[in-house]
Coordinates of C-alpha atoms and ligand atoms in Angstrom, one line a residue:
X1 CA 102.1 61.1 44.7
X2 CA 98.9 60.4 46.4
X3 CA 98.2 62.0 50.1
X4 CA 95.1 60.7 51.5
X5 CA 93.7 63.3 54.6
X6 CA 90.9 61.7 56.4
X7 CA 87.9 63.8 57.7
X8 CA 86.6 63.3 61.0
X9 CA 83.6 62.4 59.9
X10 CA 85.0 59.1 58.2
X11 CA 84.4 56.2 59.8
X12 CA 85.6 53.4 58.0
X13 CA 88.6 52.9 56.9
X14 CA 88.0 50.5 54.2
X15 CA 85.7 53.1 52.3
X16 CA 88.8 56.0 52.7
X17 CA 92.1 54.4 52.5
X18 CA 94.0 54.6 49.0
X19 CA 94.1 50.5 48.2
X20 CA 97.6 50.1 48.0
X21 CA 97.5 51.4 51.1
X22 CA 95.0 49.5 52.7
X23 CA 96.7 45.9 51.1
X24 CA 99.7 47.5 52.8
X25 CA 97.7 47.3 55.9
X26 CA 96.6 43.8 55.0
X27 CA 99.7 42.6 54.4
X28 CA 101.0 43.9 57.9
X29 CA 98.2 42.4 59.7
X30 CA 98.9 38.9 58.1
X31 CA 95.9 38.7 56.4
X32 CA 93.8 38.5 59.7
X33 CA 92.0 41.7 58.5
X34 CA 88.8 41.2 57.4
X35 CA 87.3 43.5 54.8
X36 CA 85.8 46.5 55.9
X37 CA 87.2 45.9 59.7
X38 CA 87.0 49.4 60.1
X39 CA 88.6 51.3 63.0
X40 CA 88.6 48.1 64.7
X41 CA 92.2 47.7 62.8
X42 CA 93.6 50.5 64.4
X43 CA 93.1 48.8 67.9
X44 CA 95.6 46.2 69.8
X45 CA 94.9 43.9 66.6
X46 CA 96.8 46.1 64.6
X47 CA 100.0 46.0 66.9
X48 CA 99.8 41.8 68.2
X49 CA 99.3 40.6 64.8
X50 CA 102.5 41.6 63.8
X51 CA 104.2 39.0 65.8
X52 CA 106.8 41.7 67.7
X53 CA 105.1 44.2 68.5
X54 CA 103.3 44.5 71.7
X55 CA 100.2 45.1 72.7
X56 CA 98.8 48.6 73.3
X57 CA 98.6 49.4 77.1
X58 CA 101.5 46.8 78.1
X59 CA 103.8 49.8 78.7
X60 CA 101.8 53.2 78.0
X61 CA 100.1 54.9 80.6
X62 CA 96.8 54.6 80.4
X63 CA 95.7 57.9 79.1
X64 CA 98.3 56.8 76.2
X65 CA 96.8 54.0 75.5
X66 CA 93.4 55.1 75.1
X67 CA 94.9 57.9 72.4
X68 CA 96.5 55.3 70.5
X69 CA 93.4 53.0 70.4
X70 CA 91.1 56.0 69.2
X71 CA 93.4 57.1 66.7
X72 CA 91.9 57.8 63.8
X73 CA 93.8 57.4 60.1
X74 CA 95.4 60.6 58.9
X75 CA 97.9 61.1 56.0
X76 CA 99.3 58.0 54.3
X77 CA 102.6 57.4 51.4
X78 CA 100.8 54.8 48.8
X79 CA 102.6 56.3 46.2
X80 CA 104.1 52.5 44.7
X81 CA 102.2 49.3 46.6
X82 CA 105.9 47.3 46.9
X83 CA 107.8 49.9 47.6
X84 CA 105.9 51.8 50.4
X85 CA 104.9 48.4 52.0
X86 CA 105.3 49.0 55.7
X87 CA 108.6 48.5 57.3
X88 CA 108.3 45.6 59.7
X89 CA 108.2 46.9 63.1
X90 CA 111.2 44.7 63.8
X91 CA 113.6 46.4 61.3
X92 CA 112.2 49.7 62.2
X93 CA 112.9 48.9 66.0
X94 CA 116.2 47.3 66.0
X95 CA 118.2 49.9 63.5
X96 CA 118.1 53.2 64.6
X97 CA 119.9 56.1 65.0
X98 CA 120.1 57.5 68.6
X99 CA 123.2 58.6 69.4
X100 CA 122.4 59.1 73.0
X101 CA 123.0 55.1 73.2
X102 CA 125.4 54.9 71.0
X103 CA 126.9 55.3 67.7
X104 CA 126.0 51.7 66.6
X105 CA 122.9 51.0 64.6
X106 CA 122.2 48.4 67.2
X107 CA 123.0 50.6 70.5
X108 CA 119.5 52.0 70.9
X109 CA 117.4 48.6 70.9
X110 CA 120.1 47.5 73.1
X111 CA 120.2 50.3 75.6
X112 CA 117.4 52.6 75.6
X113 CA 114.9 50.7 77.7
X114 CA 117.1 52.0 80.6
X115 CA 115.2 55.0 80.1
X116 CA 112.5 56.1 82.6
X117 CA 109.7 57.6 79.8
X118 CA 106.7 58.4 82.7
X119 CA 106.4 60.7 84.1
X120 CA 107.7 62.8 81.6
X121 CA 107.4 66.7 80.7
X122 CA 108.1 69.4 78.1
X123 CA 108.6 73.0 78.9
X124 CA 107.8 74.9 76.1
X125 CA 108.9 78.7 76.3
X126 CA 110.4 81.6 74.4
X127 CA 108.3 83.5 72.4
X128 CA 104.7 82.2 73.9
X129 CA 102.4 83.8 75.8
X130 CA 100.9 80.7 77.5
X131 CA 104.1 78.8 77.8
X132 CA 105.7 76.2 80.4
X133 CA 106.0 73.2 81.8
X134 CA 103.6 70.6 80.5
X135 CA 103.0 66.8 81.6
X136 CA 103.1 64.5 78.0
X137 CA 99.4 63.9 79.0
X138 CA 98.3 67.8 79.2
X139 CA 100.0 68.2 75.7
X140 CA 98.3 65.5 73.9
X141 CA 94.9 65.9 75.5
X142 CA 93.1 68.4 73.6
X143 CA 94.1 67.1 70.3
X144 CA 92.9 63.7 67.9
X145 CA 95.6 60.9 67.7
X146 CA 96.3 60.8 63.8
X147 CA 97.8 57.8 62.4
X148 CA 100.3 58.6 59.5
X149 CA 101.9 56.2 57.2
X150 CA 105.4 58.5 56.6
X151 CA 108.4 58.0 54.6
X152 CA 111.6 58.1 56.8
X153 CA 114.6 58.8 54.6
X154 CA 118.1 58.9 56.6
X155 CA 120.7 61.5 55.2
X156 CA 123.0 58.2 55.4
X157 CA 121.3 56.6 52.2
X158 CA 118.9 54.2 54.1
X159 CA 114.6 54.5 54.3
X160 CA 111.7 53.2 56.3
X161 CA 108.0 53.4 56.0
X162 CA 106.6 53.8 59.4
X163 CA 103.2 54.4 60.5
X164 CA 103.3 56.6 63.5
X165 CA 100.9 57.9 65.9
X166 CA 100.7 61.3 67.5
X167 CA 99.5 64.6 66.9
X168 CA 99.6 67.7 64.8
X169 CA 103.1 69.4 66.2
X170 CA 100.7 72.8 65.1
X171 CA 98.0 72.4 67.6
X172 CA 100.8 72.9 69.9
X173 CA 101.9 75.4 68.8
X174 CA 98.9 77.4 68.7
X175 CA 98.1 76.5 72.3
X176 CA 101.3 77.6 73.3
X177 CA 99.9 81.3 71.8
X178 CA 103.5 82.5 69.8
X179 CA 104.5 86.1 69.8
X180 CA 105.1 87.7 66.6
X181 CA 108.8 87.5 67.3
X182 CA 108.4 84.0 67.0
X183 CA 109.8 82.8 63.6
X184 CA 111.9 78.9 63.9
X185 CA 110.6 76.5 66.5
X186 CA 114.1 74.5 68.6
X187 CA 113.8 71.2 69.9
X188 CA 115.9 69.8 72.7
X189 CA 116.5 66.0 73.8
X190 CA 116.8 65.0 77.6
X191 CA 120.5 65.3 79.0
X192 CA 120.5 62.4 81.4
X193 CA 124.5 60.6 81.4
X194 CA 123.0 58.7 83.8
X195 CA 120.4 56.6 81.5
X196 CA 122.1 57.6 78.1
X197 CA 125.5 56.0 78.0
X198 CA 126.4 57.4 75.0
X199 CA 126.2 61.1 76.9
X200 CA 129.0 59.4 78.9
X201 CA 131.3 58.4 75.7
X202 CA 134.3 60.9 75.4
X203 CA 133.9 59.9 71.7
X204 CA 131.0 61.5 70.7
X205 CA 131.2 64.5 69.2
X206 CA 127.7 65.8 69.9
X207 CA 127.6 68.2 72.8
X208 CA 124.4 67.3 74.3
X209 CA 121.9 67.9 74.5
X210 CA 120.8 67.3 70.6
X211 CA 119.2 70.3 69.3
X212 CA 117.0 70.3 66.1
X213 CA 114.9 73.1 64.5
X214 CA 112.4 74.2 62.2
X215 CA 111.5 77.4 60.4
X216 CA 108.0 78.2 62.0
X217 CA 105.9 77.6 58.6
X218 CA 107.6 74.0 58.7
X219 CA 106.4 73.5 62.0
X220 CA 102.7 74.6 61.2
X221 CA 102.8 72.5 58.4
X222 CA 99.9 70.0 58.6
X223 CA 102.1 66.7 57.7
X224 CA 104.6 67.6 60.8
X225 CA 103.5 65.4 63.8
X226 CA 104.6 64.7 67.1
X227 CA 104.7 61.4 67.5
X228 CA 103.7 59.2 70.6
X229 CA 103.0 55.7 69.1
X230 CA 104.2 53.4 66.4
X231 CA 102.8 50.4 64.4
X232 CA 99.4 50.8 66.7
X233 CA 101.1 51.0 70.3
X234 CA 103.4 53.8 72.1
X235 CA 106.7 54.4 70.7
X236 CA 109.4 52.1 71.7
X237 CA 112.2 54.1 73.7
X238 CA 114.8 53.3 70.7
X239 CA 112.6 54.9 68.4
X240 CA 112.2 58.1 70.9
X241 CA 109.9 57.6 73.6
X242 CA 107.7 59.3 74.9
X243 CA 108.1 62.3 72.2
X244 CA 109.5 62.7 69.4
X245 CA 109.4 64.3 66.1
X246 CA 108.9 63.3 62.2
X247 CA 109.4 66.0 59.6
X248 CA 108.8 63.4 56.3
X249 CA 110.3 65.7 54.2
X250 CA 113.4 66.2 55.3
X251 CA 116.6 64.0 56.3
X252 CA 115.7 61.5 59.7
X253 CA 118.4 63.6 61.6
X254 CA 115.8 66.8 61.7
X255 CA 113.0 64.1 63.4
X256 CA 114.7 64.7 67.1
X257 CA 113.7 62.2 69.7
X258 CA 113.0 62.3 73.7
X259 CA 112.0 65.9 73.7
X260 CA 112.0 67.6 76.7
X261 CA 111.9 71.0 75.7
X262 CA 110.1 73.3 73.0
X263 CA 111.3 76.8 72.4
X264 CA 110.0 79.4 69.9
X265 CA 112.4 81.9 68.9
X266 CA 113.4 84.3 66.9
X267 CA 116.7 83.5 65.7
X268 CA 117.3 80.1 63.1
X269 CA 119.0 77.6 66.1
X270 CA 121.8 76.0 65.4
X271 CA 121.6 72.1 65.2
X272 CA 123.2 69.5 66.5
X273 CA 124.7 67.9 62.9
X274 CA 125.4 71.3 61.6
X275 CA 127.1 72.3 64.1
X276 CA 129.6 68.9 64.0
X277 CA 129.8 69.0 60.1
X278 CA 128.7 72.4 58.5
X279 CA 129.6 71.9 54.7
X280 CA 127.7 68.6 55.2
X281 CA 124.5 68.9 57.5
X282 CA 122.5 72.3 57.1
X283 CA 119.5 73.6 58.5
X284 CA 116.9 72.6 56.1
X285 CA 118.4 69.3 55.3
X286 CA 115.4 68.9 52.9
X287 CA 115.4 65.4 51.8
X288 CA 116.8 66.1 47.7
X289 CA 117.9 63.9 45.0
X290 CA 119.9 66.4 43.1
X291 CA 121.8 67.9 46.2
X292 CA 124.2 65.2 46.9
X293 CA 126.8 64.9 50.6
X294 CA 130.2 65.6 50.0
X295 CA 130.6 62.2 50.6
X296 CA 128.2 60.0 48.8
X297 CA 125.1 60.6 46.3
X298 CA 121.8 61.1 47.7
X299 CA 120.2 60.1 43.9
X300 CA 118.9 56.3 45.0
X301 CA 118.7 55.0 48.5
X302 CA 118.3 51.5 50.1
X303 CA 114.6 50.6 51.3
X304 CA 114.8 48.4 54.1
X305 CA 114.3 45.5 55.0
X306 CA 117.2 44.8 52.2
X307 CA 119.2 41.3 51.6
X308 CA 122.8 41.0 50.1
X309 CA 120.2 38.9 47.1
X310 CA 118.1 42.1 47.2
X311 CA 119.7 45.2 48.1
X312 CA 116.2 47.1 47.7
X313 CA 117.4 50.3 46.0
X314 CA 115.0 52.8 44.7
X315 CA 114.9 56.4 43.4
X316 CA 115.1 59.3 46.2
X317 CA 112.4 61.6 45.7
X318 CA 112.7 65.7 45.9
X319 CA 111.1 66.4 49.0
X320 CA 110.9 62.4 50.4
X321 CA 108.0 62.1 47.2
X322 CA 105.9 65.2 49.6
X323 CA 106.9 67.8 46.8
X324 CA 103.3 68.7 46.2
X325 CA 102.6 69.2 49.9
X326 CA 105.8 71.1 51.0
X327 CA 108.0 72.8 47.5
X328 CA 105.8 75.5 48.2
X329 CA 107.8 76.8 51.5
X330 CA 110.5 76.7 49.7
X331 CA 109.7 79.2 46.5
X332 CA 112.9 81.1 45.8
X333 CA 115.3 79.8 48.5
X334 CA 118.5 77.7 46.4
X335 CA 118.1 74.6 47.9
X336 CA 121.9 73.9 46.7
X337 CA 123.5 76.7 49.3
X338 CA 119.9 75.9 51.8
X339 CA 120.8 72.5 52.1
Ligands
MTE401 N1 117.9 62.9 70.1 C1 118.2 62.3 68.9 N2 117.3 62.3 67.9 C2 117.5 61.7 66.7 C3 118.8 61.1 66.5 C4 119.8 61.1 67.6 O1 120.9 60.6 67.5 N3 119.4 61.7 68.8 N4 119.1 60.5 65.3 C5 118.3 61.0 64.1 C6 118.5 60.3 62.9 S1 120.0 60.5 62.1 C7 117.6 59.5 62.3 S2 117.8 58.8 60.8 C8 116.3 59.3 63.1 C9 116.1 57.8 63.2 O2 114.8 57.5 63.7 P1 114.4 56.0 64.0 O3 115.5 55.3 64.8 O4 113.1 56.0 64.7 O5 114.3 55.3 62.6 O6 116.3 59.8 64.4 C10 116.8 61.1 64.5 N5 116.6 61.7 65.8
MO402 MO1 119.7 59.8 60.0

C-alpha cells in the first residue's frame, strides 16, 4: 500500500498525488477538474461540484473556512483505483453511527443539526503542563489544515473512503506540553440531553458521555488527525461536528465525535464499547482480518455505496491496509487477547 505525504513545499497537486488518487479526485469532481488545477481543487469547487455538498463558508465560522480553503493535501489510501474511489459525500453523510441521536443508521442525518457547534470549546487537562480550556479556533490556529483521504472501516462489517480535513491530533498534544506521567490520551463527547435525544432514550446502554482512548504513541502517530472538515467544507454535525477524531487503523468506534474534552493520563481509560460488551469491543480494537467478533467474521467487509446487484465486498486488510505505517506499535503485544 502506497501512502503519499506531501511536503510543504509542494504546490501542485497534479505533480504529487498518486494517479489513482488523483482520477479519484477527478471522478468526484465530475470531471470539471482541469488538469493540473492545482490547489485550486481543494477550494469551494471541490465541495459544490459534488452536487450535495455545500459550499465552504455556508455554515463554518469564518476562521474555519479559511482553514479548509488553504488546506493543503496530506496522506492519501490509493491502494486499488475502484476500490478506494471516494465515498460520495451523500452515503458518507446519511449512514452513520452516532449514538447520541440514535441507534438508527439514519438518526444522525436526521437529528444532529439540532446541535449548536459555535461556539464550541475543548478543555484539555490531566497530565499537561499548559493545559485548559481552549476555543476550536485557538486549537486549530497554529497548525496547517491537511487533507487526508482515510479508510473508515466500522467494527460492524461496513467501510467508507473519506477525505477529511483537520489537523495533526500530535501538534496538540505537544502544545498541551504532557508530563512524563502521561502515557494514553481519553476523549470525551459533549453530554447535552437537551440537543442529543438519544442521551434521553432509557434504551441506550451507553452511559454518556462516550469515552474513547488511545495509547499515547497512537495518538502522536502522524496519520491520527483531528478532523474539522469533510469532502472540502466543515464537517457535517452527523459526521461529528465541530471535532472529532479518525484513527484509520482501527475499528470507526475508536474515531469519537463532538469532543469536548482532552485528557492525558496515566492509566489506559476505559471506553465506552468496552465497557457495554468486554469480550467483544477492546481497547485497541485494531482494525484485523484474522481476529474475528464473537459474532460475525471480520475477513471481508462491504464497501459502500453497495446495491442488492452489487453488494461491494472486498478483503479487510490488517491494520485498515496502514500495516506499514502502524504494525510497528504493536511489536510483541498478541493482538488476539489486545483486541
Ligand atoms: N460520540 C460518538 N462518537 C462515535 C460514535 C458514537 O456513537 N458516538 N460512533 C462511532 C462509530 S461506531 C463509527 S463507525 C464512526 C462513524 O463515523 P461516521 O458516521 O462519520 O462514518 O463514529 C464513531 N464515533
Ligand atoms: Mo462503528
Amino acid at each position: 500500500m502506497l501512502i503519499k505525504t506531501v511536503k510543504p513545499g509542494d504546490l501542485r497537486e497534479s505533480a504529487v498525488t498518486p494517479e489513482s488518487v488523483y482520477l479519484s479526485r477527478r471522478r468526484f469532481m465530475g470531471g470539471m477538474a482541469g488538469l493540473g488545477a492545482g490547489l485550486a481543487l481543494l477550494g469551494p469547487g471541490l465541495a459544490s461540484a459534488d452536487g450535495n455538498a455545500e459550499t465552504i463558508g455556508d455554515d463554518a465560522p469564518e476562521w474555519l473556512a479559511d482553514k479548509l480553503r488553504e488546506a493543503r493535501l496530506g496522506v492519501v489510501t490509493p491502494d486499488d483505483p475502484e476500490q478506494d474511489r471516494l465515498t460520495p459525500f451523500r452515503d458518507a453523510s446519511t449512514y452513520n453511527n452516532f449514538y447520541e441521536f440514535g441507534p438508527d443508521k439514519s438518526d444522525p442525518a436526521r437529528l444532529a443539526h439540532r446541535l449548536q457547534t459555535a461556539p464550541w470549546s475543548v478543555v484539555i487537562d490531566g497530565e499537561v503542563n499548559n493545559g485548559g480550556r481552549m476555543d476550536l479556533e485557538e486549537i486549530a490556529r497554529p497548525s496547517q489544515f491537511e487533507e487526508r483521504i482515510y479508510r473508515l472501516r466500522c467494527v460492524e462489517g461496513w467501510s467508507m473512503v473519506i477525505p477529511w480535513l483537520g489537523i495533526p491530533l500530535a501538534e496538540v498534544i505537544r502544545r498541551a506540553d504532557p508530563t512524563s506521567r502521561a502515557h494514553y490520551v481519553r476523549f470525551e463527547t459533549l453530554v447535552d440531553p437537551e440537543q442529543m435525544p438519544g442521551q434521553r432514550s432509557v434504551f441506550s446502554a451507553i452511559d454518556w458521555p462516550y469515552v474513547e482512548g488511545l495509547r499515547l504513541d497512537e495518538a502522536m502517530h502522524p496519520l491520527t488527525l483531528l478532523a474539522m472538515g469533510m469532502y472540502g467544507r466543515e464537517l457535517p454535525n452527523q459526521n461529528g461536528a465541530p471535532l472529532r477524531l479518525v484513527v484509520p487503523w482501527k475499528y470507526g468506534f475508536k474515531s469519537i465525535k463532538s469532543i469536548v474534552r482532552i485528557s492525558l493520563v496515566e492509566e489506559q481509560p476505559m471506553n465506552t464499547w468496552q465497557q457495554i460488551a468486554p469480550d467483544e469491543y477492546g481497547f485497541y480494537a485494531n482494525v484485523n482480518p484474522d481476529v474475528d467478533h464473537p459474532r460475525w467474521s471480520q475477513a471481508t467487509e462491504r464497501r459502500l455505496p453497495n446495491t442488492l446487484f452489487r453488494p461491494n465486498i472486498i478483503k479487510t486488510q490488517l491494520f485498515n491496509g496502514y500495516a506499514d505505517e502502524v504494525a510497528s506499535l504493536y511489536a510483541g503485544l498478541d493482538l488476539r487477547t489486545h483486541y
